[in-house]
CSV table of C-alpha atoms and ligand atoms in Angstrom, one decimal:
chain,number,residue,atom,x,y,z
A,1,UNK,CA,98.0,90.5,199.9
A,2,UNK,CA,99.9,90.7,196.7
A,3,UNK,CA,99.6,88.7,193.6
A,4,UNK,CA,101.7,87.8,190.8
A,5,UNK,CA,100.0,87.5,187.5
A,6,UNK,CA,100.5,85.1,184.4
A,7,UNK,CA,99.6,87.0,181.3
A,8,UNK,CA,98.9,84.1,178.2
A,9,UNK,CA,99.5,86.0,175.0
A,10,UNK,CA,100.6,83.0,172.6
A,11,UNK,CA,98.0,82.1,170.9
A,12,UNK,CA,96.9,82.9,167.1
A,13,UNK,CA,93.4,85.1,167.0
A,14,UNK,CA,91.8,82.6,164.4
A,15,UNK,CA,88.6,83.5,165.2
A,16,UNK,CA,89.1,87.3,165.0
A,17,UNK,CA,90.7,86.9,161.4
A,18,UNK,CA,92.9,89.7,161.4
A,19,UNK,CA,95.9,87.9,160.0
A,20,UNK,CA,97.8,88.0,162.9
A,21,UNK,CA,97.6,87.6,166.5
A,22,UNK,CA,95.1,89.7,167.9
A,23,UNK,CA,97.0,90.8,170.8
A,24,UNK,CA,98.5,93.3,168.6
A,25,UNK,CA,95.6,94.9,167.1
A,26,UNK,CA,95.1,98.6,167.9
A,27,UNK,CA,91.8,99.9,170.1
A,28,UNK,CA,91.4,103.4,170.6
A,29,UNK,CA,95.1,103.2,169.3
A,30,UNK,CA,96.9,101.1,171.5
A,31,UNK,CA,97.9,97.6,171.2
A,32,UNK,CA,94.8,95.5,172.8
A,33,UNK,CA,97.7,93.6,175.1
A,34,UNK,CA,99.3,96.5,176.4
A,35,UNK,CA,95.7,97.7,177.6
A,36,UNK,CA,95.7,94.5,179.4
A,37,UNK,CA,98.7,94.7,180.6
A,38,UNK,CA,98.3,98.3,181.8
A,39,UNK,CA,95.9,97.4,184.7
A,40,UNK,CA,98.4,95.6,186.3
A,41,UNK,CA,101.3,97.9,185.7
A,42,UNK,CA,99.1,100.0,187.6
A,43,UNK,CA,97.5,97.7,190.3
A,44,UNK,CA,100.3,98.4,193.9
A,45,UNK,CA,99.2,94.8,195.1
A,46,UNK,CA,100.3,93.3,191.5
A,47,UNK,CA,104.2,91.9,192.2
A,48,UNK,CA,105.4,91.1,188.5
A,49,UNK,CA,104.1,90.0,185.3
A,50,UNK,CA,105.0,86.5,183.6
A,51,UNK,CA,104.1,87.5,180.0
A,52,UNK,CA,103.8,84.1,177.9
A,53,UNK,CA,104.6,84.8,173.7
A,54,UNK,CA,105.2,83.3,170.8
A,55,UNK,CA,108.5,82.5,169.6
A,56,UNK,CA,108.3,84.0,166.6
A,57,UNK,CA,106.8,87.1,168.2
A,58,UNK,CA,109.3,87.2,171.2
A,59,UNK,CA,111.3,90.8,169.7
A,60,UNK,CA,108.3,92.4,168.8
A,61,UNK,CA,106.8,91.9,172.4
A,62,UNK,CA,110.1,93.1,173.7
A,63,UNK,CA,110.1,96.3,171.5
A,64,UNK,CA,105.9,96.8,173.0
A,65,UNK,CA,106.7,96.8,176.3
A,66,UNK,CA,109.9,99.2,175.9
A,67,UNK,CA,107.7,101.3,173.7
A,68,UNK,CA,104.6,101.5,175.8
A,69,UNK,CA,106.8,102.2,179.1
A,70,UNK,CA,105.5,98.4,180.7
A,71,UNK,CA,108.2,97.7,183.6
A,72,UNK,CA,106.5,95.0,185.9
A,73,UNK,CA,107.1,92.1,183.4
A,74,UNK,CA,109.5,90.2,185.2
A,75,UNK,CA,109.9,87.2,182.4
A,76,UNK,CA,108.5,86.2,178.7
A,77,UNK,CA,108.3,83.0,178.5
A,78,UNK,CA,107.6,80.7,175.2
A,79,UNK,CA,104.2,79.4,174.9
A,80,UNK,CA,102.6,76.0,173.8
A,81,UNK,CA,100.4,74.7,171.2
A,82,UNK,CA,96.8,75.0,173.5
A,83,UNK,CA,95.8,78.0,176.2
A,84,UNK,CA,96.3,75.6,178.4
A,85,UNK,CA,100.4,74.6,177.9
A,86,UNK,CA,101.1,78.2,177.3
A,87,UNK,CA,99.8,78.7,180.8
A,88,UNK,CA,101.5,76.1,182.5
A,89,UNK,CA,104.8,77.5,181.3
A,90,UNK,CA,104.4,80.8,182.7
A,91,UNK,CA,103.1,79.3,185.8
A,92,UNK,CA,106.6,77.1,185.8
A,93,UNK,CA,108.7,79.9,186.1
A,94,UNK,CA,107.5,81.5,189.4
A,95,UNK,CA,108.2,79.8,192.3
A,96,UNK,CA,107.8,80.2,196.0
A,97,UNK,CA,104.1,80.4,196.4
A,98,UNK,CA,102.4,83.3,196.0
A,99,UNK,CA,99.2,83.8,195.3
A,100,UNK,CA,99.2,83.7,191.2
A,101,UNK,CA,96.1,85.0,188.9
A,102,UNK,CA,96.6,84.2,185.2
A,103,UNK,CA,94.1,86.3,182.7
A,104,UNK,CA,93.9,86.4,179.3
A,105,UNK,CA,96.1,89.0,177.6
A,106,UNK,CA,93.3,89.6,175.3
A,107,UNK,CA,90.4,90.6,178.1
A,108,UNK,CA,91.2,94.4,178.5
A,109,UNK,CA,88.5,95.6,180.6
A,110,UNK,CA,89.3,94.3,183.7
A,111,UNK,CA,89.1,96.7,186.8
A,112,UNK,CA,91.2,96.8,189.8
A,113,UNK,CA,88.2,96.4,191.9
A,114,UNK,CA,87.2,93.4,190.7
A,115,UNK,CA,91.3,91.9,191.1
A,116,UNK,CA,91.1,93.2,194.3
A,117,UNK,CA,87.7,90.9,195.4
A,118,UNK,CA,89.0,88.0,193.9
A,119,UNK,CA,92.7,88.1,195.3
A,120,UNK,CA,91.1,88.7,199.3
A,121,UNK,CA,88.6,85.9,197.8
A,122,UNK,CA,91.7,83.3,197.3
A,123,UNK,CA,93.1,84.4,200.1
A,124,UNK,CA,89.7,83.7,202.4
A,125,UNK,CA,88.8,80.7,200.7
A,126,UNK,CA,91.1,79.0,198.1
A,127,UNK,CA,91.0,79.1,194.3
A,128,UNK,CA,88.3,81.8,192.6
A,129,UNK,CA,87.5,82.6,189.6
A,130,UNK,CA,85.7,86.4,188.0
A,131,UNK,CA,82.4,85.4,186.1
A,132,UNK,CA,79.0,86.4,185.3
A,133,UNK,CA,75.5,85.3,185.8
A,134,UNK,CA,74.1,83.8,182.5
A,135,UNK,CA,71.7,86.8,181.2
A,136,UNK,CA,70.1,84.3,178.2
A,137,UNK,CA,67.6,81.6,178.7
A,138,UNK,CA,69.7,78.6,178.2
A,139,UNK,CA,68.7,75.0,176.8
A,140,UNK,CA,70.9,71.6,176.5
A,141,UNK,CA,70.9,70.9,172.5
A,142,UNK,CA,71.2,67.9,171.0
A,143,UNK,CA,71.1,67.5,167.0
A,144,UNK,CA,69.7,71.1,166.6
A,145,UNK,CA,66.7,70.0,168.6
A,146,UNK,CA,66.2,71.9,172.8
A,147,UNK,CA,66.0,68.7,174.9
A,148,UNK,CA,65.4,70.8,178.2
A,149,UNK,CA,65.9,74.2,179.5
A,150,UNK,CA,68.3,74.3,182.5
A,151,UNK,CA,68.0,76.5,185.3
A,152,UNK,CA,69.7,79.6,184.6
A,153,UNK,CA,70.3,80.7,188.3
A,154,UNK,CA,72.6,77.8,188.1
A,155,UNK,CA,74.8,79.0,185.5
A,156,UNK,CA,77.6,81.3,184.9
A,157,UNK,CA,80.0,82.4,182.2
A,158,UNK,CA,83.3,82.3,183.2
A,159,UNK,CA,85.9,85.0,182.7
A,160,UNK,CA,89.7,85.8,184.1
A,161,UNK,CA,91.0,86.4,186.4
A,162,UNK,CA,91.1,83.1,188.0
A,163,UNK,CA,92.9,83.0,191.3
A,164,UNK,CA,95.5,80.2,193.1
A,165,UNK,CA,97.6,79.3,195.2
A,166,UNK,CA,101.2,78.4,193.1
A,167,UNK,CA,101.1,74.8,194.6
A,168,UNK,CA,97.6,74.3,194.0
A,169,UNK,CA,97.8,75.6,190.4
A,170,UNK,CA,101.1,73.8,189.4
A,171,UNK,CA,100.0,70.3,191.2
A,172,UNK,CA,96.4,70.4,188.7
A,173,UNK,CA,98.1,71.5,185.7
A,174,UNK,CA,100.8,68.0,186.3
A,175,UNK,CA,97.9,66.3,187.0
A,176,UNK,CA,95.8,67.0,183.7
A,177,UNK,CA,99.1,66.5,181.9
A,178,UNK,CA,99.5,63.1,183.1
A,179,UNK,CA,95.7,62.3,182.6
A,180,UNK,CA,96.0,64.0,179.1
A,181,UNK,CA,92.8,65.9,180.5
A,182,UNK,CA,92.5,69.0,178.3
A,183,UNK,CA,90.5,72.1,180.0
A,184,UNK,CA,89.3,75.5,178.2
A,185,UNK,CA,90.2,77.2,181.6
A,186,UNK,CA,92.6,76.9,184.7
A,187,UNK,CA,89.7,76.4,187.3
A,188,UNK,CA,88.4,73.4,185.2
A,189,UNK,CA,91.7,71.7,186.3
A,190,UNK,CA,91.1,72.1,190.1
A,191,UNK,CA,87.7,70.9,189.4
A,192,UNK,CA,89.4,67.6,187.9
A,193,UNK,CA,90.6,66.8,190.7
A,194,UNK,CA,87.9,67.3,192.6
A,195,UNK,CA,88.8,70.8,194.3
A,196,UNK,CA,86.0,73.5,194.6
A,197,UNK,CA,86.9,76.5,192.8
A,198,UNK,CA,85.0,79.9,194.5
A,199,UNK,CA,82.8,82.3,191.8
A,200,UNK,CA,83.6,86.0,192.4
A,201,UNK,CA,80.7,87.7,190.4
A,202,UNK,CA,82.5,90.4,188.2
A,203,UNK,CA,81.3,92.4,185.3
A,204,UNK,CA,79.7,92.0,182.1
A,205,UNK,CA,82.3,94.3,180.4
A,206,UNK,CA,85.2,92.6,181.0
A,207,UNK,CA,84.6,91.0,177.6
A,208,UNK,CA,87.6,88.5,175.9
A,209,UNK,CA,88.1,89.8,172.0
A,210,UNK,CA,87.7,87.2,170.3
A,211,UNK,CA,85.5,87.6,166.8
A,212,UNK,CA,86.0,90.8,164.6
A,213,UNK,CA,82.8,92.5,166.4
A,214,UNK,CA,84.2,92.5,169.8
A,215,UNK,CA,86.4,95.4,168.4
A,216,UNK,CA,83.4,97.6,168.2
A,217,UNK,CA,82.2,96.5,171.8
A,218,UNK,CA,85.7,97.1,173.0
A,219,UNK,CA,85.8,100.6,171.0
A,220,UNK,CA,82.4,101.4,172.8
A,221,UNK,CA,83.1,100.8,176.0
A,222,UNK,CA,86.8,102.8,175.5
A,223,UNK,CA,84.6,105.4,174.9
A,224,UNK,CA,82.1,105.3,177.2
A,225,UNK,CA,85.1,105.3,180.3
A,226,UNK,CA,86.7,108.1,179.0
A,227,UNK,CA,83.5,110.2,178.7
A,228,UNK,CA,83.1,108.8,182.5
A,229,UNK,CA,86.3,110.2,183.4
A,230,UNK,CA,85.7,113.6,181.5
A,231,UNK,CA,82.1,114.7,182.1
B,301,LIG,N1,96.7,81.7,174.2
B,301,LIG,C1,98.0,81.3,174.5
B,301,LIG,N2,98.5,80.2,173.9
B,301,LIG,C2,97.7,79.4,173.1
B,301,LIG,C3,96.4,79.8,172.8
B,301,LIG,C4,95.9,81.0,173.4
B,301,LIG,O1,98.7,82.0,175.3
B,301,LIG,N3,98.3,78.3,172.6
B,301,LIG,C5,96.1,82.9,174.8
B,301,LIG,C6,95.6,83.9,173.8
B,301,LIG,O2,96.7,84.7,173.3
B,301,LIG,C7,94.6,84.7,174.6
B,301,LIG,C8,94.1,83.8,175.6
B,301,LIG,O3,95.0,82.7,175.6
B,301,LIG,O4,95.2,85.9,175.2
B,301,LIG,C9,92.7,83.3,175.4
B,301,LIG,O5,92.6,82.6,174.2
B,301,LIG,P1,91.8,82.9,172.9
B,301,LIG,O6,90.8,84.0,173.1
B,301,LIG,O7,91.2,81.6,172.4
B,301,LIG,O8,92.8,83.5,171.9
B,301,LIG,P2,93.5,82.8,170.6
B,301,LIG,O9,93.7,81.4,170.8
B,301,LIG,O10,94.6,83.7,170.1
B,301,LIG,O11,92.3,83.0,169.5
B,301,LIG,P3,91.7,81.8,168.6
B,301,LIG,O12,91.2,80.7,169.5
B,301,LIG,O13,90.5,82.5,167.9
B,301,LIG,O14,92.7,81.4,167.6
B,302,LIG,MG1,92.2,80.0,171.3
């Protein structure tokens, strides 16, 4: 089935303090956002592209995507002050509903593979998210003491893509903003309101840039996929 994606690229890359949004800096000499956004130029079952900016940085989006040859973005749309307004814009301007994934613009690495499991995933069995088996032991912490160490089998980090249905996106996002409930991702909403969100295990790789050392993961795995594709 195909998809439509929403692509949130507003926000400011504080944490990678480059002095300006990260979504612009240069690996392996392209613009981090337009390797993102190259996986789903490229994926046949991706429909369009809602690309979600900052005002301020609406032209120089629209010279990127001229420059770097990116046709499948079928609207930019303004962005909000959290992740999680910014996305509920972009997902305001689709309609119908089509089955909608929304993925950071700043997590590169993504493979089509993995889109493809999640998207037959939502279709089989409702909202899904891409994540990752914890690898570290991992303890609760309170006041910089361990209180207990919880069982790892039960936990996952969480990436994007994360997979809906329109309706059953848009209807959580109204929901939270009525509750004032504030999430750090889209399936935390479903889960809000009680809806069981499916985990599609993806890969460890598909890392989100976000301090200044990711830039030298995200070089090396550049790397090691080209040499993959050469030798
Ligand atoms: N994002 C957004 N609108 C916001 C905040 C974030 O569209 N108001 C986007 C970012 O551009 C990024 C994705 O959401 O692609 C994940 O957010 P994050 O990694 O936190 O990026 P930033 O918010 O830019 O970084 P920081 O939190 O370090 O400032
Ligand atoms: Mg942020």
């Amino acid at each position: 089935e195909n998809y439509k994606v929403v692509i949130p690229a507003a926000g400011q890359g504080k944490r990678m303090k480059a002095g300006q949004n990260k979504q612009f800096l240069l690996l392996d000499q392209t613009p981090l956002l337009i390797h993102t956004l190259r996986v789903f130029e490229g994926d046949v079952l991706c429909e369009s592209i809602i690309l979600v900016v900052n005002e301020g940085e609406l032209e120089e989006m629209r010279t990127l995507l001229l420059t770097y040859g990116i046709k499948k973005v079928e609207q930019i749309v303004l962005g909000g002050q959290e992740r999680q307004h910014s996305v509920y814009e972009g997902l305001k301007a689709l309609d119908g509903n089509p089955i909608v994934l929304i993925h950071d613009g700043a997590r590169p690495f993504i493979q089509q593979s993995e889109i493809h499991k999640l998207v037959e995933t939502v279709v089989k069995s409702g909202s899904a998210t891409i994540g990752t088996p914890a690898k570290d032991t991992m303890k609760l912490v309170v006041n910089g003491k361990a209180v207990k160490t919880v069982e790892r089998s039960s936990l996952w980090a969480v990436q994007t893509p994360q997979a809906f249905r329109l309706a059953d996106i848009l209807y959580a996002h109204k929901k939270a903003e009525l509750d004032s409930f504030m999430g750090t991702d889209d399936a935390s909403l479903l889960e809000f309101i009680g809806e069981k969100v499916t985990i599609v295990e993806g890969n460890y790789e598909n890392i989100k840039l976000t301090t200044p050392e990711d830039i030298i993961f995200g070089e090396a795995i550049i790397k090691r996929r080209k040499g993959e594709r050469n030798g």
